PDB file of C-alpha atoms in Angstrom:
ATOM      1  CA  MET S   1      56.153-109.576   9.599  1.00 62.00           C
ATOM      2  CA  GLU S   2      58.802-110.703  12.083  1.00 76.00           C
ATOM      3  CA  PRO S   3      58.653-108.999  15.507  1.00 77.00           C
ATOM      4  CA  GLY S   4      61.407-106.608  16.502  1.00 86.00           C
ATOM      5  CA  THR S   5      64.592-107.870  18.151  1.00 91.00           C
ATOM      6  CA  ILE S   6      67.592-106.146  19.710  1.00 92.00           C
ATOM      7  CA  ASP S   7      69.714-106.638  16.595  1.00 90.00           C
ATOM      8  CA  ASN S   8      67.320-106.107  13.665  1.00 92.00           C
ATOM      9  CA  LEU S   9      67.657-102.326  13.504  1.00 95.00           C
ATOM     10  CA  SER S  10      67.372-101.049   9.921  1.00 96.00           C
ATOM     11  CA  ILE S  11      69.427 -97.951   8.998  1.00 97.00           C
ATOM     12  CA  LEU S  12      68.165 -95.787   6.129  1.00 98.00           C
ATOM     13  CA  TYR S  13      70.674 -92.912   6.363  1.00 98.00           C
ATOM     14  CA  GLN S  14      73.827 -92.154   8.315  1.00 97.00           C
ATOM     15  CA  SER S  15      76.162 -89.161   8.555  1.00 97.00           C
ATOM     16  CA  SER S  16      78.349 -87.656  11.262  1.00 95.00           C
ATOM     17  CA  ASP S  17      75.339 -85.659  12.526  1.00 96.00           C
ATOM     18  CA  PHE S  18      72.260 -87.802  11.881  1.00 97.00           C
ATOM     19  CA  LEU S  19      70.878 -91.308  11.687  1.00 97.00           C
ATOM     20  CA  VAL S  20      67.551 -92.184  10.091  1.00 98.00           C
ATOM     21  CA  VAL S  21      66.211 -95.577  11.093  1.00 98.00           C
ATOM     22  CA  ASN S  22      63.296 -97.632   9.856  1.00 98.00           C
ATOM     23  CA  LYS S  23      61.518 -98.090  13.188  1.00 97.00           C
ATOM     24  CA  HIS S  24      59.878-101.465  13.685  1.00 96.00           C
ATOM     25  CA  TRP S  25      56.141-101.648  14.343  1.00 96.00           C
ATOM     26  CA  ASP S  26      55.072-102.233  17.970  1.00 94.00           C
ATOM     27  CA  LEU S  27      58.288-100.774  19.355  1.00 94.00           C
ATOM     28  CA  ARG S  28      58.586 -97.823  21.705  1.00 93.00           C
ATOM     29  CA  ILE S  29      61.205 -95.182  21.023  1.00 93.00           C
ATOM     30  CA  ASP S  30      62.201 -95.198  24.687  1.00 88.00           C
ATOM     31  CA  SER S  31      60.767 -96.283  28.014  1.00 80.00           C
ATOM     32  CA  LYS S  32      61.234 -95.623  31.720  1.00 74.00           C
ATOM     33  CA  MET S  33      59.666 -98.981  32.588  1.00 75.00           C
ATOM     34  CA  TRP S  34      62.270-101.452  33.873  1.00 70.00           C
ATOM     35  CA  TYR S  35      60.529-104.401  32.240  1.00 71.00           C
ATOM     36  CA  GLU S  36      60.409-102.779  28.773  1.00 78.00           C
ATOM     37  CA  THR S  37      63.929-103.621  27.647  1.00 84.00           C
ATOM     38  CA  LEU S  38      63.387-103.734  23.880  1.00 93.00           C
ATOM     39  CA  THR S  39      63.063-100.162  22.586  1.00 93.00           C
ATOM     40  CA  LEU S  40      64.531 -98.191  19.713  1.00 95.00           C
ATOM     41  CA  GLN S  41      66.877 -96.656  22.274  1.00 93.00           C
ATOM     42  CA  SER S  42      68.171-100.097  23.322  1.00 92.00           C
ATOM     43  CA  GLN S  43      68.557-101.147  19.663  1.00 95.00           C
ATOM     44  CA  LEU S  44      70.633 -98.013  18.990  1.00 96.00           C
ATOM     45  CA  LYS S  45      72.819 -98.575  22.060  1.00 93.00           C
ATOM     46  CA  HIS S  46      73.358-102.186  20.994  1.00 93.00           C
ATOM     47  CA  ARG S  47      74.277-101.262  17.404  1.00 95.00           C
ATOM     48  CA  PHE S  48      76.116 -97.967  18.024  1.00 95.00           C
ATOM     49  CA  PRO S  49      77.395 -97.918  21.631  1.00 93.00           C
ATOM     50  CA  GLU S  50      80.090 -95.408  20.644  1.00 94.00           C
ATOM     51  CA  LEU S  51      77.449 -92.895  19.433  1.00 93.00           C
ATOM     52  CA  ALA S  52      75.415 -92.788  22.668  1.00 90.00           C
ATOM     53  CA  ASP S  53      75.642 -89.410  24.423  1.00 87.00           C
ATOM     54  CA  PRO S  54      75.888 -89.697  28.242  1.00 85.00           C
ATOM     55  CA  ASP S  55      74.670 -86.097  28.576  1.00 82.00           C
ATOM     56  CA  THR S  56      71.175 -87.086  27.391  1.00 83.00           C
ATOM     57  CA  TYR S  57      68.596 -89.041  29.383  1.00 77.00           C
ATOM     58  CA  TYR S  58      68.055 -91.675  26.686  1.00 76.00           C
ATOM     59  CA  GLY S  59      71.514 -91.630  25.106  1.00 85.00           C
ATOM     60  CA  PHE S  60      70.174 -90.398  21.763  1.00 92.00           C
ATOM     61  CA  ARG S  61      68.367 -87.259  20.611  1.00 94.00           C
ATOM     62  CA  PHE S  62      65.173 -88.210  18.770  1.00 95.00           C
ATOM     63  CA  CYS S  63      64.190 -85.367  16.416  1.00 95.00           C
ATOM     64  CA  HIS S  64      60.497 -86.323  16.325  1.00 95.00           C
ATOM     65  CA  GLN S  65      58.147 -89.065  17.465  1.00 94.00           C
ATOM     66  CA  LEU S  66      56.403 -92.107  16.031  1.00 95.00           C
ATOM     67  CA  ASP S  67      53.655 -94.006  17.854  1.00 93.00           C
ATOM     68  CA  PHE S  68      54.487 -97.384  19.380  1.00 93.00           C
ATOM     69  CA  SER S  69      52.348 -99.038  16.675  1.00 95.00           C
ATOM     70  CA  THR S  70      53.722 -97.048  13.716  1.00 97.00           C
ATOM     71  CA  SER S  71      56.728 -98.142  11.674  1.00 98.00           C
ATOM     72  CA  GLY S  72      59.001 -96.162   9.391  1.00 98.00           C
ATOM     73  CA  ALA S  73      61.475 -93.324   9.038  1.00 98.00           C
ATOM     74  CA  LEU S  74      62.622 -91.714  12.282  1.00 98.00           C
ATOM     75  CA  CYS S  75      65.488 -89.210  12.518  1.00 98.00           C
ATOM     76  CA  VAL S  76      68.048 -89.263  15.341  1.00 97.00           C
ATOM     77  CA  ALA S  77      70.488 -86.385  15.923  1.00 96.00           C
ATOM     78  CA  LEU S  78      73.969 -87.431  17.022  1.00 95.00           C
ATOM     79  CA  ASN S  79      74.983 -84.171  18.703  1.00 93.00           C
ATOM     80  CA  LYS S  80      73.458 -81.066  20.256  1.00 93.00           C
ATOM     81  CA  ALA S  81      74.071 -78.787  17.256  1.00 93.00           C
ATOM     82  CA  ALA S  82      72.437 -81.256  14.850  1.00 95.00           C
ATOM     83  CA  ALA S  83      69.452 -81.609  17.189  1.00 94.00           C
ATOM     84  CA  GLY S  84      69.071 -77.811  17.221  1.00 95.00           C
ATOM     85  CA  SER S  85      69.191 -77.653  13.439  1.00 96.00           C
ATOM     86  CA  ALA S  86      66.506 -80.341  13.091  1.00 96.00           C
ATOM     87  CA  TYR S  87      64.383 -78.695  15.798  1.00 95.00           C
ATOM     88  CA  ARG S  88      64.372 -75.422  13.841  1.00 96.00           C
ATOM     89  CA  CYS S  89      63.232 -77.259  10.709  1.00 95.00           C
ATOM     90  CA  PHE S  90      60.292 -78.785  12.574  1.00 94.00           C
ATOM     91  CA  LYS S  91      59.430 -75.500  14.301  1.00 93.00           C
ATOM     92  CA  GLU S  92      59.444 -73.571  11.009  1.00 93.00           C
ATOM     93  CA  ARG S  93      57.468 -76.340   9.247  1.00 92.00           C
ATOM     94  CA  LEU S  94      60.192 -77.028   6.704  1.00 94.00           C
ATOM     95  CA  VAL S  95      59.961 -80.799   7.214  1.00 96.00           C
ATOM     96  CA  THR S  96      58.007 -82.927   4.745  1.00 96.00           C
ATOM     97  CA  LYS S  97      56.519 -86.186   5.992  1.00 97.00           C
ATOM     98  CA  ALA S  98      54.309 -88.692   4.200  1.00 98.00           C
ATOM     99  CA  TYR S  99      52.832 -91.921   5.528  1.00 98.00           C
ATOM    100  CA  LEU S 100      51.417 -95.026   3.906  1.00 98.00           C
ATOM    101  CA  ALA S 101      48.360 -96.681   5.397  1.00 98.00           C
ATOM    102  CA  LEU S 102      45.742 -99.320   4.757  1.00 98.00           C
ATOM    103  CA  VAL S 103      42.324 -98.030   5.828  1.00 98.00           C
ATOM    104  CA  ARG S 104      39.024 -99.841   6.206  1.00 98.00           C
ATOM    105  CA  GLY S 105      36.533 -99.570   3.325  1.00 97.00           C
ATOM    106  CA  HIS S 106      36.969 -98.161  -0.170  1.00 98.00           C
ATOM    107  CA  VAL S 107      37.646 -94.419  -0.063  1.00 97.00           C
ATOM    108  CA  SER S 108      35.636 -92.949  -2.943  1.00 95.00           C
ATOM    109  CA  GLN S 109      37.265 -89.524  -3.250  1.00 95.00           C
ATOM    110  CA  SER S 110      40.713 -89.870  -4.844  1.00 96.00           C
ATOM    111  CA  ARG S 111      42.125 -86.884  -2.973  1.00 96.00           C
ATOM    112  CA  SER S 112      40.812 -85.022   0.050  1.00 97.00           C
ATOM    113  CA  THR S 113      41.819 -82.638   2.816  1.00 97.00           C
ATOM    114  CA  ILE S 114      40.748 -83.568   6.350  1.00 97.00           C
ATOM    115  CA  ARG S 115      40.369 -80.556   8.661  1.00 97.00           C
ATOM    116  CA  TYR S 116      38.866 -81.812  11.940  1.00 97.00           C
ATOM    117  CA  ALA S 117      40.259 -80.001  14.989  1.00 97.00           C
ATOM    118  CA  ILE S 118      41.774 -82.469  17.470  1.00 96.00           C
ATOM    119  CA  GLY S 119      41.861 -82.342  21.264  1.00 95.00           C
ATOM    120  CA  LYS S 120      42.502 -84.676  24.184  1.00 95.00           C
ATOM    121  CA  SER S 121      39.682 -86.894  25.370  1.00 93.00           C
ATOM    122  CA  THR S 122      38.587 -86.579  28.985  1.00 91.00           C
ATOM    123  CA  ALA S 123      35.768 -89.137  28.624  1.00 85.00           C
ATOM    124  CA  GLU S 124      35.804 -92.005  31.101  1.00 79.00           C
ATOM    125  CA  GLY S 125      37.975 -94.869  29.895  1.00 78.00           C
ATOM    126  CA  MET S 126      39.254 -92.839  26.930  1.00 81.00           C
ATOM    127  CA  THR S 127      41.791 -90.490  28.509  1.00 73.00           C
ATOM    128  CA  HIS S 128      44.616 -92.163  26.552  1.00 86.00           C
ATOM    129  CA  MET S 129      42.957 -91.084  23.304  1.00 90.00           C
ATOM    130  CA  MET S 130      42.580 -87.967  21.193  1.00 95.00           C
ATOM    131  CA  CYS S 131      39.242 -86.824  19.786  1.00 93.00           C
ATOM    132  CA  ILE S 132      37.723 -84.462  17.238  1.00 93.00           C
ATOM    133  CA  ASP S 133      36.060 -81.175  18.113  1.00 93.00           C
ATOM    134  CA  GLY S 134      32.397 -81.616  18.992  1.00 88.00           C
ATOM    135  CA  THR S 135      32.671 -85.040  20.588  1.00 90.00           C
ATOM    136  CA  GLU S 136      31.853 -85.400  24.274  1.00 88.00           C
ATOM    137  CA  GLY S 137      34.754 -84.638  26.598  1.00 89.00           C
ATOM    138  CA  CYS S 138      37.031 -83.244  23.866  1.00 93.00           C
ATOM    139  CA  GLU S 139      39.370 -80.843  25.639  1.00 91.00           C
ATOM    140  CA  ASN S 140      41.268 -77.970  24.004  1.00 92.00           C
ATOM    141  CA  PRO S 141      40.800 -78.948  20.328  1.00 94.00           C
ATOM    142  CA  LYS S 142      43.317 -77.327  17.969  1.00 95.00           C
ATOM    143  CA  PRO S 143      43.137 -76.866  14.187  1.00 96.00           C
ATOM    144  CA  CYS S 144      44.553 -79.822  12.239  1.00 96.00           C
ATOM    145  CA  GLN S 145      44.962 -80.633   8.583  1.00 97.00           C
ATOM    146  CA  SER S 146      45.832 -83.874   6.796  1.00 97.00           C
ATOM    147  CA  GLU S 147      45.987 -84.673   3.077  1.00 97.00           C
ATOM    148  CA  LEU S 148      44.757 -88.072   1.888  1.00 98.00           C
ATOM    149  CA  ILE S 149      45.554 -89.505  -1.551  1.00 98.00           C
ATOM    150  CA  VAL S 150      44.132 -92.842  -2.684  1.00 98.00           C
ATOM    151  CA  LEU S 151      46.708 -95.207  -4.194  1.00 98.00           C
ATOM    152  CA  GLU S 152      44.934 -98.574  -4.496  1.00 98.00           C
ATOM    153  CA  HIS S 153      41.626-100.236  -3.744  1.00 98.00           C
ATOM    154  CA  GLY S 154      41.856-103.818  -2.551  1.00 98.00           C
ATOM    155  CA  SER S 155      41.079-106.178   0.298  1.00 98.00           C
ATOM    156  CA  TYR S 156      42.688-107.316   3.537  1.00 98.00           C
ATOM    157  CA  SER S 157      41.730-110.821   4.698  1.00 97.00           C
ATOM    158  CA  GLY S 158      38.756-110.504   2.344  1.00 97.00           C
ATOM    159  CA  ASP S 159      37.501-107.172   3.708  1.00 97.00           C
ATOM    160  CA  PRO S 160      37.515-104.021   1.533  1.00 98.00           C
ATOM    161  CA  VAL S 161      40.421-101.682   2.255  1.00 98.00           C
ATOM    162  CA  THR S 162      42.179 -98.775   0.556  1.00 98.00           C
ATOM    163  CA  LYS S 163      45.888 -98.065   0.403  1.00 98.00           C
ATOM    164  CA  VAL S 164      46.476 -94.341   0.894  1.00 98.00           C
ATOM    165  CA  LEU S 165      49.259 -91.793   1.174  1.00 98.00           C
ATOM    166  CA  LEU S 166      48.745 -89.444   4.125  1.00 98.00           C
ATOM    167  CA  GLN S 167      50.481 -86.137   4.707  1.00 97.00           C
ATOM    168  CA  PRO S 168      50.069 -84.451   8.108  1.00 96.00           C
ATOM    169  CA  LEU S 169      50.261 -80.682   7.619  1.00 93.00           C
ATOM    170  CA  THR S 170      50.045 -80.142  11.383  1.00 90.00           C
ATOM    171  CA  GLY S 171      51.526 -82.222  14.176  1.00 87.00           C
ATOM    172  CA  ARG S 172      48.953 -83.305  16.735  1.00 90.00           C
ATOM    173  CA  THR S 173      49.243 -86.582  18.665  1.00 91.00           C
ATOM    174  CA  HIS S 174      47.598 -89.491  16.781  1.00 96.00           C
ATOM    175  CA  GLN S 175      46.507 -87.009  14.098  1.00 97.00           C
ATOM    176  CA  LEU S 176      46.378 -89.390  11.128  1.00 98.00           C
ATOM    177  CA  ARG S 177      44.716 -92.139  13.148  1.00 97.00           C
ATOM    178  CA  VAL S 178      42.042 -89.764  14.473  1.00 97.00           C
ATOM    179  CA  HIS S 179      41.423 -88.149  11.083  1.00 97.00           C
ATOM    180  CA  CYS S 180      41.049 -91.484   9.277  1.00 97.00           C
ATOM    181  CA  SER S 181      38.664 -92.703  11.954  1.00 96.00           C
ATOM    182  CA  ALA S 182      36.684 -89.441  11.765  1.00 95.00           C
ATOM    183  CA  ILE S 183      35.991 -89.841   8.026  1.00 96.00           C
ATOM    184  CA  GLY S 184      34.776 -93.417   8.541  1.00 95.00           C
ATOM    185  CA  HIS S 185      37.915 -95.145   7.267  1.00 97.00           C
ATOM    186  CA  PRO S 186      39.940 -96.160  10.351  1.00 96.00           C
ATOM    187  CA  ILE S 187      43.426 -97.564   9.851  1.00 98.00           C
ATOM    188  CA  VAL S 188      43.514-101.353   9.612  1.00 98.00           C
ATOM    189  CA  GLY S 189      44.659-102.850  12.925  1.00 97.00           C
ATOM    190  CA  ASP S 190      44.169 -99.647  14.932  1.00 96.00           C
ATOM    191  CA  PHE S 191      43.007-101.264  18.158  1.00 93.00           C
ATOM    192  CA  THR S 192      42.654 -97.947  20.025  1.00 91.00           C
ATOM    193  CA  TYR S 193      40.544 -95.969  17.552  1.00 91.00           C
ATOM    194  CA  SER S 194      38.361 -98.954  16.642  1.00 89.00           C
ATOM    195  CA  ARG S 195      37.437 -99.142  20.356  1.00 82.00           C
ATOM    196  CA  GLY S 196      39.199-102.483  20.620  1.00 83.00           C
ATOM    197  CA  LYS S 197      37.364-104.126  17.708  1.00 89.00           C
ATOM    198  CA  ASP S 198      40.137-104.231  15.085  1.00 92.00           C
ATOM    199  CA  SER S 199      42.426-106.724  16.779  1.00 88.00           C
ATOM    200  CA  SER S 200      43.040-109.493  14.242  1.00 91.00           C
ATOM    201  CA  PRO S 201      45.841-108.009  12.035  1.00 95.00           C
ATOM    202  CA  TYR S 202      49.374-108.551  13.326  1.00 94.00           C
ATOM    203  CA  ARG S 203      50.060-104.787  13.354  1.00 96.00           C
ATOM    204  CA  MET S 204      48.510-101.384  12.779  1.00 97.00           C
ATOM    205  CA  MET S 205      48.915-100.531   9.097  1.00 98.00           C
ATOM    206  CA  LEU S 206      50.515 -97.089   9.366  1.00 98.00           C
ATOM    207  CA  HIS S 207      54.056 -96.493   8.101  1.00 98.00           C
ATOM    208  CA  ALA S 208      56.197 -93.338   7.959  1.00 98.00           C
ATOM    209  CA  TYR S 209      57.267 -93.702   4.330  1.00 98.00           C
ATOM    210  CA  TYR S 210      58.952 -90.427   3.340  1.00 98.00           C
ATOM    211  CA  LEU S 211      60.953 -87.913   5.381  1.00 98.00           C
ATOM    212  CA  ARG S 212      62.703 -84.746   4.189  1.00 97.00           C
ATOM    213  CA  ILE S 213      64.567 -82.462   6.607  1.00 97.00           C
ATOM    214  CA  PRO S 214      66.607 -79.552   5.149  1.00 96.00           C
ATOM    215  CA  ALA S 215      68.944 -79.404   8.161  1.00 92.00           C
ATOM    216  CA  GLY S 216      71.295 -76.527   7.366  1.00 83.00           C
ATOM    217  CA  ARG S 217      74.097 -77.701   5.086  1.00 87.00           C
ATOM    218  CA  GLU S 218      72.730 -81.260   5.142  1.00 94.00           C
ATOM    219  CA  LEU S 219      69.612 -82.354   3.311  1.00 96.00           C
ATOM    220  CA  ILE S 220      68.102 -85.507   4.795  1.00 97.00           C
ATOM    221  CA  GLU S 221      65.731 -87.214   2.366  1.00 97.00           C
ATOM    222  CA  VAL S 222      64.773 -90.868   2.773  1.00 98.00           C
ATOM    223  CA  CYS S 223      62.072 -93.402   1.969  1.00 98.00           C
ATOM    224  CA  ALA S 224      61.435 -96.336   4.292  1.00 98.00           C
ATOM    225  CA  PRO S 225      60.496 -99.358   2.111  1.00 97.00           C
ATOM    226  CA  ASP S 226      56.757 -99.887   1.621  1.00 98.00           C
ATOM    227  CA  PRO S 227      55.638-102.779   3.873  1.00 97.00           C
ATOM    228  CA  PHE S 228      52.122-102.885   2.427  1.00 97.00           C
ATOM    229  CA  VAL S 229      52.785-105.114  -0.552  1.00 97.00           C
ATOM    230  CA  THR S 230      51.443-108.611  -1.124  1.00 96.00           C
ATOM    231  CA  ALA S 231      54.954-110.098  -1.106  1.00 95.00           C
ATOM    232  CA  MET S 232      55.313-108.917   2.508  1.00 94.00           C
ATOM    233  CA  ASP S 233      51.754-109.624   3.646  1.00 95.00           C
ATOM    234  CA  GLY S 234      49.599-112.016   1.651  1.00 95.00           C
ATOM    235  CA  ASN S 235      46.447-110.820   3.429  1.00 97.00           C
ATOM    236  CA  TRP S 236      46.661-107.569   1.438  1.00 97.00           C
ATOM    237  CA  VAL S 237      45.413-108.028  -2.130  1.00 97.00           C
ATOM    238  CA  PRO S 238      45.298-104.924  -4.370  1.00 97.00           C
ATOM    239  CA  HIS S 239      42.471-104.928  -6.923  1.00 97.00           C
ATOM    240  CA  ARG S 240      42.792-101.572  -8.684  1.00 97.00           C
ATOM    241  CA  VAL S 241      45.549 -98.982  -8.892  1.00 97.00           C
ATOM    242  CA  VAL S 242      44.210 -95.419  -8.641  1.00 97.00           C
ATOM    243  CA  ARG S 243      47.546 -93.599  -8.465  1.00 97.00           C
ATOM    244  CA  ARG S 244      51.127 -94.841  -8.609  1.00 97.00           C
ATOM    245  CA  LEU S 245      53.134 -94.279  -5.435  1.00 97.00           C
ATOM    246  CA  ASP S 246      56.293 -93.052  -7.166  1.00 95.00           C
ATOM    247  CA  GLU S 247      54.387 -90.486  -9.241  1.00 95.00           C
ATOM    248  CA  THR S 248      52.435 -89.304  -6.200  1.00 94.00           C
ATOM    249  CA  LEU S 249      55.648 -88.851  -4.221  1.00 93.00           C
ATOM    250  CA  GLN S 250      57.202 -86.794  -7.023  1.00 92.00           C
ATOM    251  CA  GLU S 251      54.193 -84.461  -6.922  1.00 89.00           C
ATOM    252  CA  LEU S 252      54.556 -84.169  -3.159  1.00 83.00           C
ATOM    253  CA  LYS S 253      58.204 -83.145  -3.491  1.00 80.00           C
TER     254      LYS S 253
END
């Protein structure tokens, strides 16, 4: 629950070609704003100055993106060839990603597929947001698919919540956040997609838990430790286990 600092970068995997870090919540990957000095980029430069590549704008090649508010596994390529190998894996949909989340309410269906098409909002005051097809001002919606598996029913600060495993089968901006909101179970602490109402938790409860990238001769496979446990956050109290996380992950693999 401690905020990010320049020197609390957590490394999950390291080789001559790749790093996988456990990105802190509320931390941008990079920034062009002079006043935004604490980013994942600055943490990497502080920890691994010798690995920074002067031929890149940010010093490091990020293989994919995580929202500012989202924590968890993020892969960094350490050279151009490795970046190309990872890019091909993402392009050919060979990458497996799974996220953990706490969502508002008790999700009744133990497993479901969410298929709302997602586009960019052009509605006044909402141009920083994505939206589902059929909502006013939803521009260029594209097909999207997310899998949701219920792990535990419980409560957060006394309110009913569900711990879920989410797998994005497509890669739209804010996809999991929009899909959870669309089914009536927004992610706990998601200020944007609660229209500014869900502001009391210290963070948005979305975490990139599992990442598998078959990058040529190198198989990258990591889990970023689950932050949604009572020992880490006493506001989260599980009441009933629906599915065990380790068993669910084995099925996913």
